[in-house]
Amino acid sequence: MNRNRKILVTGGTGYIGSHVCVQLLEAGYDVVIADNLVNSGRDVVERIARITGRMPAFYETDLLNLESVRHIFREHRIDGVIHFAGLKAVGESVAQPLRYYSNNLTGTLHLLTAMQEEGCRVMVFSSSATVYGETNPVPFDESMPTAATNPYGYTKVAQERILTDIAAAQPDMSVLLLRYFNPVGAHPSGLIGEDPNGIPNNLMPYVAKVATGELPCIHVFGDDYDTPDGTGVRDYIHVCDLARGHIRALEYAFTHTGTDVFNLGTGHGSSVLELIRAFSEACGRELPYVIAPRRPGDIASCWADIHKAQDVLGFTAQATLADMCRDSWHFICCRKEEKI
Ligand code: NAD
Ligand code: UFG
């Protein structure tokens, strides 16, 4: 059935998008990637092909250029879109709000314009647990009110609104809003994963750079939160589990209309210290850390209520924190070997 379906993956050479492309190709879908490579490399296309034995079509396209988005829809009969393309660094969004609003919102509007013109009715969108804001109690469930605390978060809240309104006006359209918790880990092949340039903002890539010796020490942002060990608790989900959730969501979108929203997490929180311990086990040495002040804007705890994804999509994450650390470490080691 999937053999005849062609999926446009925006941001498909990025961290999450590349893992989803792998699983789409493995499931028999045809894949067209559109990415401007602002935060990824062209080599990822080749890596996806090495893993799957199938080559996706690739367009180096900026979604801000409406004509080039239209061009893709004219060259391919696109059955559905998975929309990952966007800027995602919270701190950068505070410093460069115009760039974030412009890139994330205009890019989405252009995509929707081209979809509407060509009669493409299925959209799966990358949203984030950040839309639960600061005041909801954990676990977060999909019916809770949304909020944001920074421009990046506002772009997610706004995109959810835009997509919901557009689907409401087009009764044959299907829009799924997927709220990711904390994606980590890498493909077990070691060929794709996340290896940000410079000093990472997020915990797992930071820990990985301490493990390689590129950074001297982990800074634990606060040990006085109202959590079991005082450090921040998050719902880390293996990127391959997350990708599987997209395949389920896409299958659901092809058989249902309207807008729906799903959390993609494990339903289980881990503390910063637990993650450091798990990574130390994975890399085989104790990783040094110091307790630092809280990071402004961080909440104590964030984990998903996963019942809806379980009941409606039949999706449950499988990987443990140990699996996530093992695969991240394997990827980083493969990356280092390639660079030598
Ligand atoms: P990523 O940066 O690795 O991938 C995003 C891709 O989009 C990159 O390859 C980048 O080059 C591309 N891109 C950005 N702007 C573009 C534009 N205007 N036109 C074309 N391509 C463009 O990020 P990721 O971690 O894979 O995240 C994918 C999506 O998931 C993003 O929308 C992000 O906000 C969302 N998300 C990520 C996380 C996370 O922790 N990684 C959590 C929640 C939600
Ligand atoms: N942390 C540290 N030291 C670090 C980095 C992080 O102690 O060097 C702590 C944070 O305080 C937090 C936890 O590790 O308690 C996780 O922090 P991350 O930066 O890895 O992840 P966040 O939960 O803060 O945010 C991420 C993305 C957001 C997204 C959110 C929910 O960065 O964009 O997950 O999906 F919105």
Short mmCIF file of C-alpha atoms and ligand atoms in Angstrom, two decimals:
data_model
loop_
_atom_site.label_atom_id
_atom_site.label_comp_id
_atom_site.label_asym_id
_atom_site.label_seq_id
_atom_site.Cartn_x
_atom_site.Cartn_y
_atom_site.Cartn_z
CA MET A 1 0.00 0.00 0.00
CA ASN A 2 2.80 2.42 0.96
CA ARG A 3 4.63 1.60 -2.25
CA ASN A 4 2.61 4.15 -4.19
CA ARG A 5 2.75 6.88 -1.56
CA LYS A 6 5.22 9.70 -1.86
CA ILE A 7 6.07 11.71 1.25
CA LEU A 8 7.73 15.13 1.28
CA VAL A 9 9.97 15.42 4.33
CA THR A 10 10.98 19.01 5.04
CA GLY A 11 14.08 19.17 7.22
CA GLY A 12 14.74 15.57 6.19
CA THR A 13 18.53 15.79 6.48
CA GLY A 14 18.21 17.03 10.07
CA TYR A 15 18.53 14.96 13.23
CA ILE A 16 14.97 13.67 13.61
CA GLY A 17 14.02 13.98 9.94
CA SER A 18 16.85 11.70 8.79
CA HIS A 19 15.72 8.91 11.15
CA VAL A 20 12.16 9.28 9.91
CA CYS A 21 13.33 9.13 6.27
CA VAL A 22 15.08 5.83 7.05
CA GLN A 23 11.92 4.32 8.49
CA LEU A 24 9.71 5.69 5.69
CA LEU A 25 11.97 4.10 3.07
CA GLU A 26 12.09 0.85 5.04
CA ALA A 27 8.28 0.88 5.20
CA GLY A 28 8.07 1.20 1.42
CA TYR A 29 7.20 4.88 1.05
CA ASP A 30 8.89 7.03 -1.58
CA VAL A 31 10.66 9.97 0.01
CA VAL A 32 11.40 13.48 -1.23
CA ILE A 33 13.56 15.59 1.08
CA ALA A 34 13.55 19.41 1.09
CA ASP A 35 16.19 21.03 3.28
CA ASN A 36 18.25 24.21 2.98
CA LEU A 37 21.11 22.56 4.94
CA VAL A 38 21.27 25.44 7.44
CA ASN A 39 21.68 22.86 10.22
CA SER A 40 22.59 19.64 8.41
CA GLY A 41 24.75 18.26 5.62
CA ARG A 42 24.17 16.85 2.16
CA ASP A 43 26.11 13.72 3.16
CA VAL A 44 23.08 12.67 5.22
CA VAL A 45 21.21 11.80 2.00
CA GLU A 46 23.93 9.30 1.10
CA ARG A 47 23.91 7.92 4.66
CA ILE A 48 20.16 7.36 4.53
CA ALA A 49 20.70 5.48 1.26
CA ARG A 50 23.49 3.39 2.81
CA ILE A 51 21.23 2.32 5.66
CA THR A 52 18.15 1.58 3.59
CA GLY A 53 19.50 0.65 0.17
CA ARG A 54 17.14 3.24 -1.31
CA MET A 55 17.99 6.77 -2.41
CA PRO A 56 15.54 9.53 -1.47
CA ALA A 57 15.05 12.46 -3.84
CA PHE A 58 16.77 15.55 -2.44
CA TYR A 59 16.14 19.25 -3.03
CA GLU A 60 18.36 21.89 -1.46
CA THR A 61 15.40 24.16 -0.94
CA ASP A 62 14.67 26.99 1.45
CA LEU A 63 11.01 26.99 2.48
CA LEU A 64 11.22 30.78 2.52
CA ASN A 65 11.37 30.58 -1.27
CA LEU A 66 7.77 29.81 -2.23
CA GLU A 67 8.56 29.23 -5.91
CA SER A 68 11.06 26.49 -5.10
CA VAL A 69 8.55 24.81 -2.79
CA ARG A 70 5.96 24.93 -5.60
CA HIS A 71 8.54 23.46 -7.95
CA ILE A 72 8.82 20.30 -5.78
CA PHE A 73 5.05 19.82 -5.75
CA ARG A 74 4.96 20.23 -9.54
CA GLU A 75 7.72 17.66 -10.06
CA HIS A 76 6.21 15.09 -7.68
CA ARG A 77 2.71 14.01 -6.80
CA ILE A 78 3.10 14.38 -3.04
CA ASP A 79 0.61 12.37 -0.96
CA GLY A 80 1.62 13.67 2.44
CA VAL A 81 4.08 16.00 4.15
CA ILE A 82 6.08 15.54 7.33
CA HIS A 83 7.26 18.98 8.32
CA PHE A 84 10.45 19.12 10.40
CA ALA A 85 12.15 22.14 8.83
CA GLY A 86 12.65 24.88 11.35
CA LEU A 87 15.11 26.57 13.66
CA LYS A 88 15.10 25.06 17.14
CA ALA A 89 17.57 26.70 19.52
CA VAL A 90 15.73 28.37 22.40
CA GLY A 91 18.53 30.81 23.36
CA GLU A 92 19.14 31.80 19.74
CA SER A 93 15.41 32.47 19.33
CA VAL A 94 15.55 34.99 22.20
CA ALA A 95 18.50 36.76 20.53
CA GLN A 96 17.11 36.54 16.97
CA PRO A 97 13.30 36.52 17.25
CA LEU A 98 12.67 37.96 13.79
CA ARG A 99 14.74 35.22 12.16
CA TYR A 100 12.85 32.55 14.12
CA TYR A 101 9.36 33.91 13.45
CA SER A 102 10.21 34.48 9.81
CA ASN A 103 11.82 31.10 9.19
CA ASN A 104 9.42 28.92 11.15
CA LEU A 105 6.14 30.69 10.38
CA THR A 106 6.74 31.86 6.81
CA GLY A 107 8.24 28.49 5.92
CA THR A 108 5.11 26.74 7.18
CA LEU A 109 2.80 29.17 5.39
CA HIS A 110 4.63 28.61 2.10
CA LEU A 111 4.41 24.87 2.54
CA LEU A 112 0.69 25.06 3.24
CA THR A 113 0.20 27.34 0.22
CA ALA A 114 1.85 24.84 -2.11
CA MET A 115 -0.05 21.93 -0.52
CA GLN A 116 -3.34 23.71 -1.01
CA GLU A 117 -2.57 24.58 -4.63
CA GLU A 118 -1.69 20.98 -5.43
CA GLY A 119 -4.46 19.34 -3.38
CA CYS A 120 -2.14 17.69 -0.86
CA ARG A 121 -4.20 17.00 2.24
CA VAL A 122 -2.01 15.19 4.77
CA MET A 123 0.37 16.96 7.15
CA VAL A 124 2.31 15.61 10.12
CA PHE A 125 3.94 18.42 12.09
CA SER A 126 6.87 18.52 14.56
CA SER A 127 5.65 20.28 17.62
CA SER A 128 7.23 20.20 21.05
CA ALA A 129 6.54 19.62 24.72
CA THR A 130 7.60 23.23 25.09
CA VAL A 131 3.98 24.19 24.22
CA TYR A 132 2.89 22.98 27.69
CA GLY A 133 4.59 26.06 29.17
CA GLU A 134 5.54 26.46 32.81
CA THR A 135 2.36 26.01 34.81
CA ASN A 136 0.77 22.69 33.80
CA PRO A 137 1.33 19.78 36.23
CA VAL A 138 3.18 16.64 35.02
CA PRO A 139 2.48 14.40 33.28
CA PHE A 140 1.45 16.66 30.41
CA ASP A 141 -1.59 15.50 28.48
CA GLU A 142 -2.81 16.74 25.14
CA SER A 143 -5.89 18.49 26.52
CA MET A 144 -3.88 20.92 28.66
CA PRO A 145 -3.72 24.59 27.66
CA THR A 146 -0.70 25.62 25.60
CA ALA A 147 1.69 28.46 26.34
CA ALA A 148 5.23 29.54 25.54
CA THR A 149 8.12 31.21 27.29
CA ASN A 150 10.38 32.17 24.37
CA PRO A 151 10.11 32.97 20.65
CA TYR A 152 10.91 29.38 19.61
CA GLY A 153 8.06 28.11 21.77
CA TYR A 154 5.73 30.78 20.38
CA THR A 155 6.51 29.63 16.84
CA LYS A 156 5.35 26.11 17.83
CA VAL A 157 2.18 27.40 19.51
CA ALA A 158 1.46 29.60 16.47
CA GLN A 159 2.12 26.83 13.96
CA GLU A 160 -0.22 24.50 15.85
CA ARG A 161 -2.89 27.24 15.66
CA ILE A 162 -2.32 27.92 11.95
CA LEU A 163 -2.49 24.22 11.07
CA THR A 164 -5.62 23.69 13.16
CA ASP A 165 -7.41 26.63 11.51
CA ILE A 166 -6.45 25.53 8.01
CA ALA A 167 -7.60 21.96 8.63
CA ALA A 168 -10.90 23.26 10.06
CA ALA A 169 -11.54 25.17 6.84
CA GLN A 170 -10.71 22.14 4.68
CA PRO A 171 -12.76 19.19 5.93
CA ASP A 172 -10.86 16.65 3.80
CA MET A 173 -7.54 17.64 5.31
CA SER A 174 -5.68 15.64 7.96
CA VAL A 175 -3.27 17.39 10.33
CA LEU A 176 -1.42 15.63 13.12
CA LEU A 177 0.47 17.72 15.67
CA LEU A 178 3.17 15.61 17.33
CA ARG A 179 4.58 16.99 20.56
CA TYR A 180 8.05 15.55 21.08
CA PHE A 181 9.54 15.32 24.54
CA ASN A 182 13.36 15.04 24.59
CA PRO A 183 14.66 13.16 21.54
CA VAL A 184 18.13 11.64 22.08
CA GLY A 185 20.12 8.65 20.80
CA ALA A 186 21.09 7.78 17.26
CA HIS A 187 20.61 5.14 14.59
CA PRO A 188 22.31 1.89 15.72
CA SER A 189 24.32 1.85 12.46
CA GLY A 190 26.28 4.85 13.76
CA LEU A 191 25.70 6.58 10.41
CA ILE A 192 23.17 9.24 11.48
CA GLY A 193 22.66 11.07 14.75
CA GLU A 194 23.17 14.43 16.37
CA ASP A 195 26.59 16.04 16.60
CA PRO A 196 26.10 19.81 16.89
CA ASN A 197 28.94 22.18 16.10
CA GLY A 198 30.31 24.26 18.95
CA ILE A 199 29.12 24.00 22.54
CA PRO A 200 25.80 22.12 22.71
CA ASN A 201 22.83 23.60 24.57
CA ASN A 202 21.13 20.31 25.27
CA LEU A 203 22.20 17.84 27.91
CA MET A 204 22.84 14.63 25.94
CA PRO A 205 25.11 16.16 23.25
CA TYR A 206 26.93 18.09 25.98
CA VAL A 207 27.51 14.92 27.98
CA ALA A 208 28.72 13.19 24.81
CA LYS A 209 31.34 15.92 24.24
CA VAL A 210 32.58 15.51 27.81
CA ALA A 211 32.81 11.77 27.18
CA THR A 212 35.02 12.39 24.11
CA GLY A 213 37.18 14.86 26.04
CA GLU A 214 36.17 17.81 23.83
CA LEU A 215 34.65 19.52 26.88
CA PRO A 216 36.12 19.17 30.38
CA CYS A 217 33.10 18.87 32.63
CA ILE A 218 29.29 18.74 32.70
CA HIS A 219 27.46 21.64 34.35
CA VAL A 220 24.36 20.40 36.13
CA PHE A 221 21.93 23.29 36.05
CA GLY A 222 20.53 23.22 39.59
CA ASP A 223 20.26 20.51 42.23
CA ASP A 224 17.55 22.18 44.32
CA TYR A 225 14.48 21.41 42.21
CA ASP A 226 11.50 19.64 43.71
CA THR A 227 12.53 16.31 42.14
CA PRO A 228 13.84 13.05 43.69
CA ASP A 229 17.54 14.04 43.44
CA GLY A 230 17.04 17.80 43.03
CA THR A 231 18.08 17.89 39.35
CA GLY A 232 15.78 18.51 36.38
CA VAL A 233 13.65 15.61 35.16
CA ARG A 234 12.89 15.07 31.47
CA ASP A 235 11.24 12.44 29.29
CA TYR A 236 14.07 11.27 27.02
CA ILE A 237 12.88 9.30 23.99
CA HIS A 238 15.09 7.38 21.56
CA VAL A 239 15.04 9.07 18.16
CA CYS A 240 14.29 5.68 16.49
CA ASP A 241 11.23 5.24 18.71
CA LEU A 242 10.23 8.79 17.85
CA ALA A 243 10.61 7.97 14.15
CA ARG A 244 8.39 4.90 14.56
CA GLY A 245 5.78 7.18 16.12
CA HIS A 246 5.81 9.22 12.90
CA ILE A 247 5.13 6.17 10.76
CA ARG A 248 2.15 5.30 12.97
CA ALA A 249 0.95 8.90 12.83
CA LEU A 250 1.25 9.01 9.06
CA GLU A 251 -0.74 5.79 8.67
CA TYR A 252 -3.40 7.29 10.93
CA ALA A 253 -3.44 10.56 8.98
CA PHE A 254 -4.12 8.72 5.72
CA THR A 255 -7.26 7.17 7.18
CA HIS A 256 -8.67 10.06 9.25
CA THR A 257 -9.48 13.70 8.61
CA GLY A 258 -9.36 16.71 10.92
CA THR A 259 -6.71 17.83 13.41
CA ASP A 260 -5.40 15.71 16.22
CA VAL A 261 -2.52 16.06 18.64
CA PHE A 262 -0.30 13.40 20.21
CA ASN A 263 2.51 13.39 22.73
CA LEU A 264 5.53 11.33 21.73
CA GLY A 265 7.47 10.43 24.85
CA THR A 266 8.09 7.42 27.05
CA GLY A 267 5.84 8.53 29.91
CA HIS A 268 8.84 8.27 32.23
CA GLY A 269 11.18 10.99 33.51
CA SER A 270 14.92 10.74 34.18
CA SER A 271 17.00 13.23 36.13
CA VAL A 272 20.17 14.92 34.94
CA LEU A 273 22.23 12.80 37.33
CA GLU A 274 20.55 9.59 36.12
CA LEU A 275 21.41 10.48 32.54
CA ILE A 276 25.03 11.23 33.47
CA ARG A 277 25.25 7.86 35.25
CA ALA A 278 23.73 6.01 32.28
CA PHE A 279 26.13 7.71 29.86
CA SER A 280 29.10 6.95 32.12
CA GLU A 281 28.14 3.27 31.93
CA ALA A 282 27.80 3.45 28.15
CA CYS A 283 31.21 5.06 27.60
CA GLY A 284 32.96 3.11 30.33
CA ARG A 285 34.23 5.95 32.49
CA GLU A 286 32.96 8.26 35.23
CA LEU A 287 32.08 11.60 33.67
CA PRO A 288 33.01 14.68 35.70
CA TYR A 289 30.28 17.15 36.65
CA VAL A 290 29.79 20.21 38.81
CA ILE A 291 26.59 21.68 40.18
CA ALA A 292 25.91 25.04 38.55
CA PRO A 293 23.09 27.58 39.00
CA ARG A 294 19.66 26.85 37.52
CA ARG A 295 19.30 27.77 33.84
CA PRO A 296 16.74 30.58 33.42
CA GLY A 297 13.47 29.33 31.92
CA ASP A 298 13.97 25.66 32.90
CA ILE A 299 11.15 23.83 34.65
CA ALA A 300 11.73 21.15 37.29
CA SER A 301 9.96 18.27 35.57
CA CYS A 302 8.57 17.43 32.16
CA TRP A 303 7.21 14.07 31.07
CA ALA A 304 4.44 12.88 28.83
CA ASP A 305 1.09 11.33 29.42
CA ILE A 306 1.37 8.69 26.68
CA HIS A 307 -2.08 7.12 26.86
CA LYS A 308 -3.49 8.83 23.81
CA ALA A 309 -0.60 7.82 21.51
CA GLN A 310 -0.85 4.30 22.93
CA ASP A 311 -4.62 3.97 22.57
CA VAL A 312 -5.16 5.78 19.27
CA LEU A 313 -1.91 5.25 17.34
CA GLY A 314 -0.87 1.99 19.02
CA PHE A 315 2.51 3.58 19.74
CA THR A 316 4.69 2.80 22.75
CA ALA A 317 8.36 3.73 23.01
CA GLN A 318 10.61 0.73 23.67
CA ALA A 319 14.18 1.93 24.24
CA THR A 320 15.63 2.44 27.71
CA LEU A 321 17.88 5.29 28.81
CA ALA A 322 20.79 2.80 28.61
CA ASP A 323 19.88 2.08 24.94
CA MET A 324 19.76 5.80 24.19
CA CYS A 325 23.18 6.44 25.75
CA ARG A 326 24.72 3.38 24.04
CA ASP A 327 23.52 4.47 20.60
CA SER A 328 24.55 8.10 21.12
CA TRP A 329 28.00 6.99 22.22
CA HIS A 330 28.34 4.56 19.31
CA PHE A 331 27.40 7.34 16.86
CA ILE A 332 29.89 9.78 18.39
CA CYS A 333 32.66 7.17 18.24
CA CYS A 334 31.87 6.40 14.56
CA ARG A 335 31.87 10.15 13.83
CA LYS A 336 35.27 10.58 15.48
CA GLU A 337 36.73 7.69 13.48
CA GLU A 338 35.43 9.22 10.25
CA LYS A 339 37.10 12.54 11.07
CA ILE A 340 40.50 10.92 11.70
P1 NAD B 1 17.50 19.85 12.99
O1 NAD B 1 18.00 21.24 13.08
O2 NAD B 1 18.49 18.75 13.07
O3 NAD B 1 16.62 19.65 11.67
C1 NAD B 1 15.87 20.69 11.11
C2 NAD B 1 16.23 20.76 9.64
O4 NAD B 1 15.48 21.81 9.03
C3 NAD B 1 17.71 21.07 9.40
O5 NAD B 1 18.26 20.08 8.55
C4 NAD B 1 17.71 22.44 8.73
O6 NAD B 1 18.74 22.56 7.79
C5 NAD B 1 16.31 22.49 8.12
N1 NAD B 1 15.75 23.83 7.93
C6 NAD B 1 15.61 24.83 8.85
N2 NAD B 1 15.03 25.89 8.28
C7 NAD B 1 14.74 25.56 6.99
C8 NAD B 1 14.13 26.24 5.90
N3 NAD B 1 13.70 27.51 6.00
N4 NAD B 1 13.99 25.59 4.73
C9 NAD B 1 14.46 24.32 4.59
N5 NAD B 1 15.04 23.64 5.58
C10 NAD B 1 15.20 24.26 6.77
O7 NAD B 1 16.40 19.70 14.16
P2 NAD B 1 15.67 18.40 14.71
O8 NAD B 1 16.15 18.18 16.09
O9 NAD B 1 15.74 17.32 13.71
O10 NAD B 1 14.19 18.97 14.82
C11 NAD B 1 13.24 18.78 13.79
C12 NAD B 1 11.96 19.47 14.19
O11 NAD B 1 11.52 18.94 15.46
C13 NAD B 1 12.09 20.98 14.39
O12 NAD B 1 10.94 21.61 13.90
C14 NAD B 1 12.19 21.12 15.90
O13 NAD B 1 11.70 22.37 16.33
C15 NAD B 1 11.29 19.99 16.37
N6 NAD B 1 11.60 19.54 17.73
C16 NAD B 1 12.87 19.15 18.02
C17 NAD B 1 13.17 18.74 19.33
C18 NAD B 1 14.57 18.34 19.70
O14 NAD B 1 14.88 18.34 20.90
N7 NAD B 1 15.43 17.95 18.76
C19 NAD B 1 12.18 18.73 20.33
C20 NAD B 1 10.88 19.12 19.97
C21 NAD B 1 10.61 19.52 18.66
N1 UFG B 2 20.93 20.52 31.60
C1 UFG B 2 22.05 20.57 32.40
N2 UFG B 2 23.24 20.89 31.83
C2 UFG B 2 23.37 21.14 30.49
C3 UFG B 2 22.22 21.10 29.68
C4 UFG B 2 21.02 20.79 30.27
O1 UFG B 2 21.97 20.33 33.61
O2 UFG B 2 24.49 21.44 30.04
C5 UFG B 2 19.65 20.12 32.20
C6 UFG B 2 18.52 21.12 32.03
O3 UFG B 2 18.52 22.04 33.08
C7 UFG B 2 17.29 20.20 32.01
C8 UFG B 2 17.81 18.92 31.37
O4 UFG B 2 19.22 18.95 31.50
O5 UFG B 2 16.91 19.91 33.34
C9 UFG B 2 17.46 18.80 29.89
O6 UFG B 2 17.89 19.98 29.20
P1 UFG B 2 17.93 20.06 27.61
O7 UFG B 2 18.48 21.40 27.25
O8 UFG B 2 18.58 18.86 27.06
O9 UFG B 2 16.38 19.93 27.21
P2 UFG B 2 15.14 20.85 27.60
O10 UFG B 2 14.12 19.95 28.22
O11 UFG B 2 15.55 22.05 28.36
O12 UFG B 2 14.63 21.38 26.18
C10 UFG B 2 14.49 20.51 25.05
C11 UFG B 2 14.65 21.35 23.79
C12 UFG B 2 13.50 22.31 23.66
C13 UFG B 2 12.21 21.55 23.70
C14 UFG B 2 12.13 20.73 24.97
C15 UFG B 2 10.89 19.86 24.99
O13 UFG B 2 15.85 22.08 23.82
O14 UFG B 2 13.57 22.95 22.43
O15 UFG B 2 13.27 19.87 25.08
O16 UFG B 2 10.82 19.09 23.84
F1 UFG B 2 11.19 22.43 23.68
#
